[in-house]
mmCIF file of C-alpha atoms in Angstrom:
data_model
loop_
_atom_site.group_PDB
_atom_site.id
_atom_site.type_symbol
_atom_site.label_atom_id
_atom_site.label_comp_id
_atom_site.label_asym_id
_atom_site.label_seq_id
_atom_site.Cartn_x
_atom_site.Cartn_y
_atom_site.Cartn_z
ATOM 1 C CA MET A 23 -6.264 119.034 86.955
ATOM 2 C CA ALA A 24 -5.961 122.715 85.775
ATOM 3 C CA VAL A 25 -3.789 123.270 82.659
ATOM 4 C CA ASP A 26 -2.425 126.390 81.303
ATOM 5 C CA LEU A 27 -2.433 126.936 77.528
ATOM 6 C CA ASP A 28 0.373 129.160 76.204
ATOM 7 C CA ASN A 29 3.891 127.740 76.673
ATOM 8 C CA THR A 30 2.414 125.014 78.576
ATOM 9 C CA LEU A 31 -0.065 122.763 76.677
ATOM 10 C CA VAL A 32 1.043 124.634 73.530
ATOM 11 C CA ARG A 33 4.767 125.424 73.023
ATOM 12 C CA GLY A 34 4.050 128.894 71.920
ATOM 13 C CA ASN A 35 1.708 131.891 72.379
ATOM 14 C CA THR A 36 -1.731 131.076 70.805
ATOM 15 C CA LEU A 37 -2.661 134.761 70.740
ATOM 16 C CA HIS A 38 0.392 135.626 68.665
ATOM 17 C CA ILE A 39 -0.590 132.800 66.259
ATOM 18 C CA TYR A 40 -4.198 133.857 66.007
ATOM 19 C CA ILE A 41 -3.180 137.527 65.366
ATOM 20 C CA LYS A 42 -0.713 136.543 62.664
ATOM 21 C CA GLU A 43 -3.216 134.195 60.909
ATOM 22 C CA GLY A 44 -6.020 136.843 61.275
ATOM 23 C CA LEU A 45 -3.701 139.496 59.794
ATOM 24 C CA LYS A 46 -3.217 137.549 56.710
ATOM 25 C CA LEU A 47 -7.018 137.392 56.159
ATOM 26 C CA ALA A 48 -7.974 140.864 57.385
ATOM 27 C CA SER A 49 -9.292 143.599 55.174
ATOM 28 C CA PHE A 50 -6.769 146.388 54.512
ATOM 29 C CA PRO A 51 -8.193 148.963 57.096
ATOM 30 C CA ASP A 52 -8.379 146.142 59.711
ATOM 31 C CA ARG A 53 -4.671 145.031 58.826
ATOM 32 C CA LEU A 54 -3.547 148.449 59.067
ATOM 33 C CA ALA A 55 -5.259 148.871 62.494
ATOM 34 C CA ILE A 56 -3.773 145.609 63.747
ATOM 35 C CA LEU A 57 -0.249 146.591 62.633
ATOM 36 C CA CYS A 58 -0.566 149.978 64.259
ATOM 37 C CA LEU A 59 -1.718 148.229 67.585
ATOM 38 C CA LEU A 60 1.185 145.788 67.471
ATOM 39 C CA SER A 61 3.588 148.550 66.764
ATOM 40 C CA LEU A 62 2.270 150.696 69.712
ATOM 41 C CA ARG A 63 2.506 147.672 71.927
ATOM 42 C CA ARG A 64 6.107 146.929 70.887
ATOM 43 C CA LEU A 65 6.998 150.564 71.740
ATOM 44 C CA ARG A 66 5.036 150.048 75.050
ATOM 45 C CA VAL A 67 2.815 152.997 74.374
ATOM 46 C CA ILE A 68 -0.224 150.843 74.989
ATOM 47 C CA SER A 69 -0.828 147.907 77.368
ATOM 48 C CA HIS A 70 -0.851 144.231 76.306
ATOM 49 C CA ARG A 71 -4.622 144.220 77.187
ATOM 50 C CA THR A 72 -5.282 147.260 74.966
ATOM 51 C CA MET A 73 -3.400 145.576 72.043
ATOM 52 C CA LYS A 74 -5.036 142.206 72.633
ATOM 53 C CA PHE A 75 -8.694 143.556 72.603
ATOM 54 C CA GLY A 76 -8.039 145.847 69.868
ATOM 55 C CA CYS A 77 -6.602 143.107 67.523
ATOM 56 C CA LEU A 78 -9.436 140.733 68.577
ATOM 57 C CA GLY A 79 -12.039 143.188 67.554
ATOM 58 C CA ARG A 80 -10.434 143.519 63.975
ATOM 59 C CA ILE A 81 -10.151 139.750 63.325
ATOM 60 C CA ASP A 82 -13.108 137.824 61.839
ATOM 61 C CA ALA A 83 -13.310 134.790 64.128
ATOM 62 C CA SER A 84 -16.085 133.306 61.923
ATOM 63 C CA ASP A 85 -13.863 132.937 59.024
ATOM 64 C CA PRO A 86 -13.426 129.136 58.273
ATOM 65 C CA THR A 87 -9.986 129.708 56.644
ATOM 66 C CA LEU A 88 -8.740 131.385 59.805
ATOM 67 C CA ARG A 89 -9.965 128.460 62.033
ATOM 68 C CA GLN A 90 -8.332 125.890 59.804
ATOM 69 C CA ARG A 91 -4.964 127.618 59.656
ATOM 70 C CA PHE A 92 -4.964 128.412 63.367
ATOM 71 C CA LYS A 93 -5.926 124.770 64.314
ATOM 72 C CA LYS A 94 -3.189 123.418 62.053
ATOM 73 C CA ARG A 95 -0.523 125.662 63.404
ATOM 74 C CA VAL A 96 -1.434 125.164 67.032
ATOM 75 C CA LYS A 97 -1.970 121.433 66.957
ATOM 76 C CA ALA A 98 1.524 120.942 65.559
ATOM 77 C CA LEU A 99 2.817 122.882 68.715
ATOM 78 C CA PHE A 100 1.080 120.746 71.406
ATOM 79 C CA ASN A 101 3.744 119.778 74.085
ATOM 80 C CA PRO A 102 3.955 115.955 74.079
ATOM 81 C CA LYS A 103 5.055 115.773 77.752
ATOM 82 C CA VAL A 104 1.932 117.695 78.731
ATOM 83 C CA THR A 105 -0.376 115.872 76.704
ATOM 84 C CA GLU A 106 1.035 112.626 78.229
ATOM 85 C CA ILE A 107 0.353 113.803 81.716
ATOM 86 C CA ILE A 108 -3.158 114.778 80.777
ATOM 87 C CA HIS A 109 -3.798 111.453 79.004
ATOM 88 C CA ASN A 110 -2.617 109.593 82.128
ATOM 89 C CA PHE A 111 -4.794 111.647 84.429
ATOM 90 C CA ASN A 112 -7.937 110.014 85.703
ATOM 91 C CA GLY A 113 -10.333 112.939 86.155
ATOM 92 C CA THR A 114 -11.610 116.183 84.951
ATOM 93 C CA VAL A 115 -8.884 118.296 83.108
ATOM 94 C CA LEU A 116 -9.766 121.883 82.880
ATOM 95 C CA LEU A 117 -7.924 124.340 80.566
ATOM 96 C CA ALA A 118 -7.503 127.681 82.302
ATOM 97 C CA SER A 119 -5.833 130.450 80.385
ATOM 98 C CA ALA A 120 -5.620 134.151 79.832
ATOM 99 C CA ALA A 121 -5.960 133.544 76.127
ATOM 100 C CA PRO A 122 -9.263 134.685 74.572
ATOM 101 C CA ASP A 123 -12.078 132.297 74.614
ATOM 102 C CA VAL A 124 -12.863 132.834 70.996
ATOM 103 C CA TYR A 125 -10.468 130.199 69.718
ATOM 104 C CA ILE A 126 -10.263 127.737 72.667
ATOM 105 C CA PRO A 127 -12.994 125.456 71.363
ATOM 106 C CA TRP A 128 -11.110 125.113 68.010
ATOM 107 C CA ILE A 129 -8.209 123.281 69.837
ATOM 108 C CA TRP A 130 -9.591 121.960 73.116
ATOM 109 C CA ASN A 131 -12.611 119.554 73.534
ATOM 110 C CA GLY A 132 -12.935 119.820 77.301
ATOM 111 C CA PRO A 133 -14.181 122.187 79.805
ATOM 112 C CA PHE A 134 -12.242 125.579 79.908
ATOM 113 C CA LEU A 135 -11.776 129.023 81.508
ATOM 114 C CA ALA A 136 -10.473 131.737 79.444
ATOM 115 C CA THR A 137 -10.537 135.578 78.985
ATOM 116 C CA ARG A 138 -13.971 136.488 77.840
ATOM 117 C CA THR A 139 -14.228 138.348 74.483
ATOM 118 C CA THR A 140 -17.900 139.238 74.883
ATOM 119 C CA ASP A 141 -19.800 140.501 77.831
ATOM 120 C CA ASN A 142 -16.475 141.779 79.199
ATOM 121 C CA PRO A 143 -16.918 145.577 79.486
ATOM 122 C CA ASP A 144 -13.827 145.906 81.751
ATOM 123 C CA LYS A 145 -11.746 143.656 79.408
ATOM 124 C CA ALA A 146 -10.622 141.611 82.494
ATOM 125 C CA GLU A 147 -8.128 139.056 81.714
ATOM 126 C CA LEU A 148 -8.145 135.638 83.430
ATOM 127 C CA ARG A 149 -4.788 135.696 85.038
ATOM 128 C CA GLY A 150 -3.187 135.674 88.448
ATOM 129 C CA GLN A 151 -5.615 135.590 91.445
ATOM 130 C CA ALA A 152 -8.709 135.838 89.154
ATOM 131 C CA LYS A 153 -7.653 132.763 87.377
ATOM 132 C CA ALA A 154 -7.070 130.801 90.711
ATOM 133 C CA ASP A 155 -10.296 132.031 92.083
ATOM 134 C CA ALA A 156 -12.138 131.015 88.735
ATOM 135 C CA VAL A 157 -10.601 127.466 88.901
ATOM 136 C CA ALA A 158 -11.454 127.106 92.602
ATOM 137 C CA LEU A 159 -15.065 128.171 91.851
ATOM 138 C CA TYR A 160 -15.374 125.760 88.921
ATOM 139 C CA ALA A 161 -14.112 122.920 91.190
ATOM 140 C CA ARG A 162 -16.579 123.787 93.914
ATOM 141 C CA GLU A 163 -19.519 124.006 91.496
ATOM 142 C CA HIS A 164 -18.665 120.775 89.901
ATOM 143 C CA ASN A 165 -17.965 118.975 93.240
ATOM 144 C CA LEU A 166 -14.313 118.479 92.275
ATOM 145 C CA SER A 167 -11.042 119.349 93.946
ATOM 146 C CA VAL A 168 -8.010 120.807 92.204
ATOM 147 C CA CYS A 169 -5.056 118.274 92.800
ATOM 148 C CA ASP A 170 -2.718 119.140 89.880
ATOM 149 C CA VAL A 171 -1.734 122.359 88.138
ATOM 150 C CA ILE A 172 0.414 122.437 84.946
ATOM 151 C CA THR A 173 1.819 125.687 84.139
ATOM 152 C CA ASP A 174 4.896 127.501 82.905
ATOM 153 C CA HIS A 175 4.676 130.876 84.555
ATOM 154 C CA SER A 176 4.731 132.873 87.908
ATOM 155 C CA ASP A 177 1.582 134.402 86.901
ATOM 156 C CA ASP A 178 0.052 131.342 87.987
ATOM 157 C CA ILE A 179 1.450 131.309 91.598
ATOM 158 C CA PRO A 180 -1.970 131.952 93.046
ATOM 159 C CA LEU A 181 -3.157 128.656 91.268
ATOM 160 C CA MET A 182 -0.047 126.911 92.564
ATOM 161 C CA GLN A 183 -0.784 127.780 96.081
ATOM 162 C CA LEU A 184 -4.262 126.277 96.058
ATOM 163 C CA PRO A 185 -4.339 123.699 98.915
ATOM 164 C CA GLU A 186 -2.704 120.287 98.510
ATOM 165 C CA VAL A 187 -1.985 120.942 94.747
ATOM 166 C CA ARG A 188 0.749 119.151 92.867
ATOM 167 C CA VAL A 189 2.554 121.398 90.527
ATOM 168 C CA PHE A 190 4.087 120.574 87.176
ATOM 169 C CA LEU A 191 6.178 123.477 85.898
ATOM 170 C CA VAL A 192 6.997 123.510 82.171
ATOM 171 C CA SER A 193 10.343 124.786 81.003
ATOM 172 C CA PRO A 194 10.406 127.651 83.635
ATOM 173 C CA THR A 195 12.607 130.713 83.014
ATOM 174 C CA PRO A 196 15.142 131.611 85.644
ATOM 175 C CA LYS A 197 12.859 134.647 86.436
ATOM 176 C CA THR A 198 9.867 132.383 87.076
ATOM 177 C CA LEU A 199 12.035 130.108 89.296
ATOM 178 C CA ALA A 200 13.100 133.138 91.296
ATOM 179 C CA ARG A 201 9.625 134.268 91.961
ATOM 180 C CA LEU A 202 8.270 130.988 93.159
ATOM 181 C CA PRO A 203 7.535 130.490 96.729
ATOM 182 C CA GLN A 204 8.451 127.244 98.486
ATOM 183 C CA LEU A 205 6.372 124.564 97.003
ATOM 184 C CA GLN A 206 5.816 121.237 98.695
ATOM 185 C CA ASN A 207 4.810 119.270 95.562
ATOM 186 C CA LEU A 208 6.831 120.603 92.438
ATOM 187 C CA THR A 209 8.019 118.771 89.463
ATOM 188 C CA ILE A 210 9.886 120.579 86.634
ATOM 189 C CA ILE A 211 9.155 119.109 83.120
#
């Protein structure tokens, strides 16, 4: 089973939570830089990727206070419907997300694929076809098959189109529903 993180397992955006909590603890120069990046993104002057990696570089992920606050906020937002599906699944559950890998181990105990924050010179995000390819590769390397996908977004259409996959779509927007191809095995939760 492959499970998306933001707006799927967690009812919210974990990057936004991480940035907000990191902003509270950042030094004045880092806080100013983060606010500038967020403002430039809101004005659509910079890309989401530029904002994301710029903010990540200015937040101290080793800060135990950040970890504690982030975990508390995110754990409170876990989607009970999704956690029930995961709990009832008899097999490997792989978290697959475009979220940064830096904080995933704080909130997830199992295997995961996420956007790498180190050794990623191109700042490639794990989304779309890259995410589907990574999940398929993980399954092959671990002698598994992907039978279920839980997601909320049309970015994961390539993942939803893996062979013989059952898709659970979490609170999809009308835009997401309009972009979906015809899927054999779709459940909306």
